[in-house]
Coordinates of C-alpha atoms and ligand atoms in Angstrom, one line a residue:
X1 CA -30.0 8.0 -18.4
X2 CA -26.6 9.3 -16.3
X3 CA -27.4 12.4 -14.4
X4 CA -25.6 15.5 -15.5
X5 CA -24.4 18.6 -13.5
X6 CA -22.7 21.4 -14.3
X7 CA -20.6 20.4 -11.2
X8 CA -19.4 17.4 -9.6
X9 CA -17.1 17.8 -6.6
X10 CA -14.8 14.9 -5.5
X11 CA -14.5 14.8 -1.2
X12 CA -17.0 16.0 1.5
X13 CA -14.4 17.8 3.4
X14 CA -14.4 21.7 4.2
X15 CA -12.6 22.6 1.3
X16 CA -15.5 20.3 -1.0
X17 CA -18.3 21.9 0.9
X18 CA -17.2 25.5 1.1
X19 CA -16.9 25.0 -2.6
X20 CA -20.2 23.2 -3.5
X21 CA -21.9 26.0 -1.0
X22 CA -20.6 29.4 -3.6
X23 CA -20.7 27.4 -6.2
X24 CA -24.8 27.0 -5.3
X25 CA -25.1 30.2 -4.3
X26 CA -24.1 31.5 -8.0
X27 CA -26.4 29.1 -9.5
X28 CA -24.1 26.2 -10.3
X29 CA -26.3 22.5 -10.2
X30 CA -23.3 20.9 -8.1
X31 CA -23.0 17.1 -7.0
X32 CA -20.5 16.0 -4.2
X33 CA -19.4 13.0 -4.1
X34 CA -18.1 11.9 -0.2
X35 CA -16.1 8.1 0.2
X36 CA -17.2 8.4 4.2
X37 CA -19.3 10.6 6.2
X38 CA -18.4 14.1 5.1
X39 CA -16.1 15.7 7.7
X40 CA -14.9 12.0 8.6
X41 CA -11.2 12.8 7.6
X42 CA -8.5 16.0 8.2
X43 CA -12.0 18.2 8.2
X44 CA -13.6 16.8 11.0
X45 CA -10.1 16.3 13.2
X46 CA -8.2 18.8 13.3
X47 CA -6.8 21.1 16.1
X48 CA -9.4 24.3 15.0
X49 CA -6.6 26.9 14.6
X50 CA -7.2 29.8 12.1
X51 CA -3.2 30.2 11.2
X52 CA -1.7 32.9 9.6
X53 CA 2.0 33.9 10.5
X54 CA 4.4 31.5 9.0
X55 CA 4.9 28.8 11.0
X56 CA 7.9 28.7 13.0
X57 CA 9.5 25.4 12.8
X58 CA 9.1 25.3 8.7
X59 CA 10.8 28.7 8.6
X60 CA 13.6 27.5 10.9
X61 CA 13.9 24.1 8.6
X62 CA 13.8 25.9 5.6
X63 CA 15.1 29.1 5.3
X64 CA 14.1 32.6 4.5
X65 CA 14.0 31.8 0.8
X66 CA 11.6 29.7 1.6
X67 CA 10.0 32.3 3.8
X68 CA 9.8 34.3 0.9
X69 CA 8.1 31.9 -1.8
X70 CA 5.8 31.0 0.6
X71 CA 4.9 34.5 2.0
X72 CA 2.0 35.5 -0.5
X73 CA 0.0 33.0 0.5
X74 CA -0.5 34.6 3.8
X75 CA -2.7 37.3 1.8
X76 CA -5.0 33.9 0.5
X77 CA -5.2 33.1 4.6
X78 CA -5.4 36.4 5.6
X79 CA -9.4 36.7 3.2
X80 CA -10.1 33.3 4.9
X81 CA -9.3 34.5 8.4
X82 CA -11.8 37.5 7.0
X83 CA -14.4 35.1 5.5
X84 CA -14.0 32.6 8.7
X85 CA -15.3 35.8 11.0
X86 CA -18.5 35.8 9.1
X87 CA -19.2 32.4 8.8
X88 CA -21.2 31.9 11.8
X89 CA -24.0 34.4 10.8
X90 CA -23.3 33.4 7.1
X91 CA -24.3 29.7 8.0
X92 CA -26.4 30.3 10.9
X93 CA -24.7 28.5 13.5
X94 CA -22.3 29.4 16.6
X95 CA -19.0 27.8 15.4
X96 CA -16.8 29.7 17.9
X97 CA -14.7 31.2 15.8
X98 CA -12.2 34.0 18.1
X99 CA -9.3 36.1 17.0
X100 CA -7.5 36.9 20.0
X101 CA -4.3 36.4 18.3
X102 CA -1.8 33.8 18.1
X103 CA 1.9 33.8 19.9
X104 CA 5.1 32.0 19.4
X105 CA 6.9 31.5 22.6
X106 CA 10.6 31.1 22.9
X107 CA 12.8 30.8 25.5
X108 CA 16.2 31.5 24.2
X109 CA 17.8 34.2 22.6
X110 CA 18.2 32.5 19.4
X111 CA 14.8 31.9 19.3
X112 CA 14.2 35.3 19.5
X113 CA 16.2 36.2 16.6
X114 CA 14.3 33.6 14.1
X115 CA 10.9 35.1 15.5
X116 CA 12.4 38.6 14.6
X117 CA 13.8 37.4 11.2
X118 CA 10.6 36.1 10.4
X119 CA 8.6 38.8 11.6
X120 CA 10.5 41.4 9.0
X121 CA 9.4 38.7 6.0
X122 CA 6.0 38.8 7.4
X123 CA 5.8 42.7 7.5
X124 CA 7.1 42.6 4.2
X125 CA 4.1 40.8 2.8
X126 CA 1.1 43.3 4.4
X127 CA 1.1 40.8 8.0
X128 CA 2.0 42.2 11.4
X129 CA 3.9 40.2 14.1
X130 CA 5.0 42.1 17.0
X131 CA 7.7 41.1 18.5
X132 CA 7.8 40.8 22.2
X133 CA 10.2 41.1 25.1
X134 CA 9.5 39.1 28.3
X135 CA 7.5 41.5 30.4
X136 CA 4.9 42.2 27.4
X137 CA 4.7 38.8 27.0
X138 CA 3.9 38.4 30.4
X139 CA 1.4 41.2 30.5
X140 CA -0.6 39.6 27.4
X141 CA -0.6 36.1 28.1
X142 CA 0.4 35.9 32.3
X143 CA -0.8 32.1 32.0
X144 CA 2.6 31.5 30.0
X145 CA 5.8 30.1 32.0
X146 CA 8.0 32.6 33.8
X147 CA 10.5 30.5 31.8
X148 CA 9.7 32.2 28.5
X149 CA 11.4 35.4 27.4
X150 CA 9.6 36.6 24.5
X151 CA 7.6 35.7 20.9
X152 CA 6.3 36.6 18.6
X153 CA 2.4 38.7 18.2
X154 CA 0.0 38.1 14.9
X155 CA -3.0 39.9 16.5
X156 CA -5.2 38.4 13.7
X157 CA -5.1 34.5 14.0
X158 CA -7.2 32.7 16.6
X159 CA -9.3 29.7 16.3
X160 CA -12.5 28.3 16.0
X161 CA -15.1 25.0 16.6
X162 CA -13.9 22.1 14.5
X163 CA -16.9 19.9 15.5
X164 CA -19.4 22.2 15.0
X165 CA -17.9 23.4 11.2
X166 CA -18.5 21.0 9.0
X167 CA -21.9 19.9 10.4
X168 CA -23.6 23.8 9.7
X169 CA -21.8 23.6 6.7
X170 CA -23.4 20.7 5.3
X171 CA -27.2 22.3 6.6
X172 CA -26.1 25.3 4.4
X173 CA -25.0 23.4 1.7
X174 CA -28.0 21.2 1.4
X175 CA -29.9 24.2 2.3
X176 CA -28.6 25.7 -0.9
X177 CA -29.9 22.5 -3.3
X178 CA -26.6 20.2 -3.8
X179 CA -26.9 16.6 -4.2
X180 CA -24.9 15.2 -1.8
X181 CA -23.6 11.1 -1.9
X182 CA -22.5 10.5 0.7
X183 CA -20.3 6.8 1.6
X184 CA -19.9 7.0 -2.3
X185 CA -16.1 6.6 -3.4
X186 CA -15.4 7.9 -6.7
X187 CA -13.9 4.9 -8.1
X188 CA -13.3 6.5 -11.9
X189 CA -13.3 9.6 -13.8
X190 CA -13.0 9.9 -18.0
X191 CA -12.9 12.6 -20.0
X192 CA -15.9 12.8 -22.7
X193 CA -16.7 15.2 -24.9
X194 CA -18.5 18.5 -23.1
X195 CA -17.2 17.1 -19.5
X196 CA -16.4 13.9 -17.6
X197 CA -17.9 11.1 -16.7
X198 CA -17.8 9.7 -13.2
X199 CA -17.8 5.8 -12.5
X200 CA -18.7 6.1 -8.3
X201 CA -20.4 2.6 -6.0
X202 CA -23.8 4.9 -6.6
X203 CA -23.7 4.6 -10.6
X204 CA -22.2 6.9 -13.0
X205 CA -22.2 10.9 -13.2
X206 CA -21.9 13.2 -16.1
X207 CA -20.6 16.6 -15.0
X208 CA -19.2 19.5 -16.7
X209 CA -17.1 20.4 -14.7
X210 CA -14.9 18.7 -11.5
X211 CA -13.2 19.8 -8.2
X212 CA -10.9 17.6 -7.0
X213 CA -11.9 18.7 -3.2
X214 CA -9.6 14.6 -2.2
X215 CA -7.7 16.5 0.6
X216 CA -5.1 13.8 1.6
X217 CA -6.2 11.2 -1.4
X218 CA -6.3 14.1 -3.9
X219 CA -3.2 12.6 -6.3
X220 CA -5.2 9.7 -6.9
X221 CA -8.1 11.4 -8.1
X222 CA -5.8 13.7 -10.0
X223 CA -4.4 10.2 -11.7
X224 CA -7.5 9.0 -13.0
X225 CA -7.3 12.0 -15.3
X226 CA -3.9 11.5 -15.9
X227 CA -3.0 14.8 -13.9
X228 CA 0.0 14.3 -11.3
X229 CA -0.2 16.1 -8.7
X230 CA 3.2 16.6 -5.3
X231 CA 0.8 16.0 -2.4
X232 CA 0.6 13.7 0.0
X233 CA -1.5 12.2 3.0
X234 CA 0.5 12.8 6.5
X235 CA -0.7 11.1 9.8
X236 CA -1.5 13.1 12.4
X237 CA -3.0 13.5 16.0
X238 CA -4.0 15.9 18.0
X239 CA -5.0 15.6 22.1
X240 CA -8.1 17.0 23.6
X241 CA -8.0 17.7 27.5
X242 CA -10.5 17.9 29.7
X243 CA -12.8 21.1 30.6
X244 CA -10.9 23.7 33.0
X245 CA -11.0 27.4 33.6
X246 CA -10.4 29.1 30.6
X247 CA -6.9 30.8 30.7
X248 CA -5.9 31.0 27.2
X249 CA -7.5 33.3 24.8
X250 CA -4.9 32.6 22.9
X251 CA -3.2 30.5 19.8
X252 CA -0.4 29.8 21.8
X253 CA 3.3 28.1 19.7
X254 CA 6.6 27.2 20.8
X255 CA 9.7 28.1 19.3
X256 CA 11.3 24.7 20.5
X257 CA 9.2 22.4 19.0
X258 CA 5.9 21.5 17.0
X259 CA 3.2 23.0 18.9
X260 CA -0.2 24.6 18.9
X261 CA -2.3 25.0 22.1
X262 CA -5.5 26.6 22.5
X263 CA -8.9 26.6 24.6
X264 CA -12.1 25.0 23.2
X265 CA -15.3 26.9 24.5
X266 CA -16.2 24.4 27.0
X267 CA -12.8 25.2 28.4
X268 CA -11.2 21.7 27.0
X269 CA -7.8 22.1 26.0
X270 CA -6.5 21.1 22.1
X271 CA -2.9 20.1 21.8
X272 CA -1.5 19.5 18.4
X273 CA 1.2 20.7 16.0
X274 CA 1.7 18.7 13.6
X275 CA 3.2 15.5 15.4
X276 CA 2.4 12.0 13.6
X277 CA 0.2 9.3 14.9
X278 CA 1.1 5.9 13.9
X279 CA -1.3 3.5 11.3
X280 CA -2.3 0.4 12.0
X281 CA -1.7 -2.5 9.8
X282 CA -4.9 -2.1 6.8
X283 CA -4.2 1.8 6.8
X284 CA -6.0 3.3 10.1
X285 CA -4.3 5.7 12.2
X286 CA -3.8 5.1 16.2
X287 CA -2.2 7.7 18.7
X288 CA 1.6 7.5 18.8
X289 CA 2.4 7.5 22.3
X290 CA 5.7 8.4 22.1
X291 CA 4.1 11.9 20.0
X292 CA 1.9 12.0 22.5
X293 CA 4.3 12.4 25.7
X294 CA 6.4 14.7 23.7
X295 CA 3.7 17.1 22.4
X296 CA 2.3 17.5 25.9
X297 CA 5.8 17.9 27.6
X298 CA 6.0 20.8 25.0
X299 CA 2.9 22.1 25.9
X300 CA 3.1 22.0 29.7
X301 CA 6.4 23.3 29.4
X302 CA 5.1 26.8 28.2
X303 CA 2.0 27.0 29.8
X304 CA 1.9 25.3 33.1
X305 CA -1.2 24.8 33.9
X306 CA -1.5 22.1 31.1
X307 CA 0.2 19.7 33.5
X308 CA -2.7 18.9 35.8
X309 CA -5.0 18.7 33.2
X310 CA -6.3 15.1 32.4
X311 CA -6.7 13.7 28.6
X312 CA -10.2 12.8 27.6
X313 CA -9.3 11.5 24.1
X314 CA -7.1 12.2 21.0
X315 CA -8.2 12.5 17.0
X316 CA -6.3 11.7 14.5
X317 CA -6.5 12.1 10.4
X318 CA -4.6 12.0 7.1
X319 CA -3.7 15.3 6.6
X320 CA -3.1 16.6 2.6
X321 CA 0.5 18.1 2.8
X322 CA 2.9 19.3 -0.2
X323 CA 6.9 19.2 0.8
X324 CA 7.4 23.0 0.1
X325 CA 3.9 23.9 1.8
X326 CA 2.5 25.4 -1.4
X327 CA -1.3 25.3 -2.3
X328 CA -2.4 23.7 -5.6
X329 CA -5.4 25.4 -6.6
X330 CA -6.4 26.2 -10.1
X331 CA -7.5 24.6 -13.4
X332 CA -5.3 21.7 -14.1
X333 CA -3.0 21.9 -17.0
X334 CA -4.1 19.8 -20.1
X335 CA -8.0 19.0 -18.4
X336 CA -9.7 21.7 -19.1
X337 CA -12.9 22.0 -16.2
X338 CA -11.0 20.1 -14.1
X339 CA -10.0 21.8 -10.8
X340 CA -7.4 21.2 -8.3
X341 CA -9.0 22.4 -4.9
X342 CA -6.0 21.5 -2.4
X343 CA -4.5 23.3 0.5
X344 CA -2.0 21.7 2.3
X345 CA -1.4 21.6 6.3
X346 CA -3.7 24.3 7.3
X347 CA -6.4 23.9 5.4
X348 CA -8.8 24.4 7.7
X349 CA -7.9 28.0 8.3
X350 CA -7.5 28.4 4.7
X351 CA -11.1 26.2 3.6
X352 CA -13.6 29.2 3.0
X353 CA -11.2 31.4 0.7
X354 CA -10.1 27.7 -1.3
X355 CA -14.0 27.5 -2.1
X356 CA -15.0 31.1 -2.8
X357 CA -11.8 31.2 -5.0
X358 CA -12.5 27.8 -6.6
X359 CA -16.3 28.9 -7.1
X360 CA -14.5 32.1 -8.9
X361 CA -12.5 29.7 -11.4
X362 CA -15.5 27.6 -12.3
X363 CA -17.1 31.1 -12.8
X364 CA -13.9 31.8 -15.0
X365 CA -14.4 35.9 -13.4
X366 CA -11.8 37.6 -11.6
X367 CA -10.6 35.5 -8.7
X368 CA -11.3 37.2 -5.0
X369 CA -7.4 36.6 -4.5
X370 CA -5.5 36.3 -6.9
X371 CA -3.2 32.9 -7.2
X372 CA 0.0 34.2 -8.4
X373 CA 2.9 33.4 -6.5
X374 CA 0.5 31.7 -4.0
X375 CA -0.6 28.7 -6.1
X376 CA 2.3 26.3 -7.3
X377 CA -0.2 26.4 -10.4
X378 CA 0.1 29.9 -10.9
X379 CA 4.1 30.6 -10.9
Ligands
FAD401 C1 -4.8 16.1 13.2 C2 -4.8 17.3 12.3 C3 -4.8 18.6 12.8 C4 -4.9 19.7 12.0 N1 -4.9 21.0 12.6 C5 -5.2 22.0 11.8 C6 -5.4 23.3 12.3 O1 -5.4 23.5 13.5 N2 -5.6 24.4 11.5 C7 -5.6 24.2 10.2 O2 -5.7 25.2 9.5 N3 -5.5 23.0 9.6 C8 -5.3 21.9 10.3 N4 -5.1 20.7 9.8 C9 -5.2 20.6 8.3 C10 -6.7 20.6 7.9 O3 -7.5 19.8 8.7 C11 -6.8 20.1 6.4 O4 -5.8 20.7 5.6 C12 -8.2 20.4 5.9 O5 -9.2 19.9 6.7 C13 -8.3 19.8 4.5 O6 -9.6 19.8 4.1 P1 -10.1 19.1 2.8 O7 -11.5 19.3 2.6 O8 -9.2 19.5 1.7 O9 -9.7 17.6 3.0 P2 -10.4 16.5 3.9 O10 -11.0 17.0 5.1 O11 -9.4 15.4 4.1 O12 -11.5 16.0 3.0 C14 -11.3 15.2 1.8 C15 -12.5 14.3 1.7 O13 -12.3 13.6 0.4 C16 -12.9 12.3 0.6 N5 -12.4 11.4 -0.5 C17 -11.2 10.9 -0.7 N6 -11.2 10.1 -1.7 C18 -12.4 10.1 -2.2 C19 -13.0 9.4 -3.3 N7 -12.4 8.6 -4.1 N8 -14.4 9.7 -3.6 C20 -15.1 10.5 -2.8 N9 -14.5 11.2 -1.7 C21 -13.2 10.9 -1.4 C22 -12.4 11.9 2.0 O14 -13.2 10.9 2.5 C23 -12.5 13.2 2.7 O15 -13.7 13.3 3.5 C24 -5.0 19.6 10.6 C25 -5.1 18.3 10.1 C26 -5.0 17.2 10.9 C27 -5.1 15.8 10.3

């Protein structure tokens, strides 16, 4: 006979497992269903920052309208900022996680005046950025080039130990009683009557419910049940450095140019920011040199010190983006039970609040944040 659950969750990533874990915890039987190792895609590679201000270079590419639409969703990553301070008591394991702040560095006066522009739409939705000239910059972050006249403050964003994440998260969540397949693609979904059916290479499912948890290969899950979904998978890399003194408490940016640039707690610096790494003929990804050079040009550019640091090794992943940066989370439209559980580009930073609030949904109770105006679901 085909098993049944009251849950079956499509993807092993943070976003699956942070769900499957609530969902657990309130009871739910709950199957996830992982095509690789779980954490082997955007989960498992990314840079480890815990993002909350806008991001600079999307607010300078697309406007303060933008800025605007977007903002309420900095409450939804504000509770996950919240929920990532816990999480190492909560699953038992050290994973690092540090909120020393995060700064956008800029060296030009028009810079300045985008970090100030932004920072009223911020303060506008309940998030402080403090603006800063050169010598408080200085005084917070002396590691920064002399070069640099000012940024931008959010006191509350930091980062935290991508390696170690998903690993505790999968103790907890066995720990909690979910069945877990992992190397099993779900290769087919159906509608039935009470739930759906799921064709995967381990045999067929019968679930009430499903979370489509796909990250980057989410639209093709969404297909299968004829829902269509605007995301997308992105290539991306990020460069690890090698151990040095640690110098940078902080979640450092640029204002000219994708950058993020933090220290791991061995002391290893992570350079990322969004910059693309190429794929290889049959769909794998390989560093982009050309990426490479650039993204560590930027970073040595505002903090010196990067410059005589070697590179041990670079990750790369797909990474599930959406063109105006807008989550999809909710119940889709015409499939009732069937959840959308996808938050684009920073979705690590925004993982444990996507779960808690898809655990809500399935619990059809009041959600822990609300979705409107944050979810493109919920407009
Ligand atoms: C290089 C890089 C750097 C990043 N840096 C940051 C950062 O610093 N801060 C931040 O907040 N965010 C960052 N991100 C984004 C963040 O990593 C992702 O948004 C987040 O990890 C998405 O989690 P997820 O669980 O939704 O998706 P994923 O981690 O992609 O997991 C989806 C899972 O679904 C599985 N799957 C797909 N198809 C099937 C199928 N048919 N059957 C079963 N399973 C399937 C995949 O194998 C995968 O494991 C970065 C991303 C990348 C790639």
């Amino acid at each position: 006979m085909t098993k049944r659950h009251d849950v079956a969750i499509v993807g092993g990533g943070l976003v699956g497992l942070f769900s499957a874990l609530y969902l657990a915890r309130q009871g739910a039987s709950v199957v996830v269903f992982e095509a690789g190792d779980p954490g082997a895609e955007a989960s498992g590679a990314n840079a480890g920052s815990l993002h909350l201000q806008i991001q600079y270079p999307e607010f300078v590419k697309f406007g303060e309208n933008w800025a605007r639409a977007y903002a309420p969703t900095l409450r939804f990553l504000a509770g996950s900022i919240e929920l990532w301070k816990g999480m190492s008591d909560d699953l038992g394991e050290d994973l690092a996680v540090s909120t020393k702040g995060g700064i956008v560095v800029a060296k030009t006066d028009a810079q300045m005046r985008a970090i100030e522009s932004k920072s009223r739409i911020e303060a506008e939705f309940g998030v402080e950025t403090r603006v800063l000239g050169q010598s408080d910059l200085q005084r917070l972050a002396p590691y920064l080039s002399k070069k640099m006249i000012g940024g931008g403050f959010c006191a509350d964003e930091g980062k935290a130990d991508t390696l170690r994440a998903t690993p505790a998260l999968l103790n907890a969540v066995r720990t909690a009683g979910v069945d877990i397949h992992t190397h099993t693609p779900v290769k087919d979904i159906t509608v039935e009557s009470g739930g759906f059916h799921l064709a995967t290479t381990n045999g067929a499912f019968r679930a009430t419910q499903v979370v489509n948890a796909a990250g980057a290969k989410a639209a093709q899950i969404a297909s299968m049940v004829g829902v269509s979904v605007g995301l997308e998978g992105f290539p991306l890399q990020v460069t690890v450095g090698e151990p040095c003194a640690p110098i940078i408490p902080h979640l450092i940016y640029s204002a000219a140019g994708k950058l993020t640039l933090k220290q791991a707690p061995n002391g290893g610096l992570i350079v990322g920011g969004g910059w693309a790494a190429q794929v290889r003929e049959g769909g794998g990804l390989a560093t982009n040199p050309v990426n490479f050079a650039a993204n560590m040009a930027l970073a040595a550019e505002v903090v010196p010190a990067v410059a005589s640091a070697r590179t041990v090794r670079s990750w790369t992943a797909w990474v599930n983006g959406t063109a105006d940066w807008r989550p999809v989370i909710g119940e889709a439209q015409g499939v009732p039970g069937f959840y959308l559980a996808l938050f684009p580009w920073v979705g690590f930073s925004a993982a444990p609040m996507t779960g808690r609030v898809v655990a809500d949904l399935v619990a059809a109770r009041d959600l822990t944040v609300p979705l409107k105006g944050i979810s493109v679901l919920y407009d």
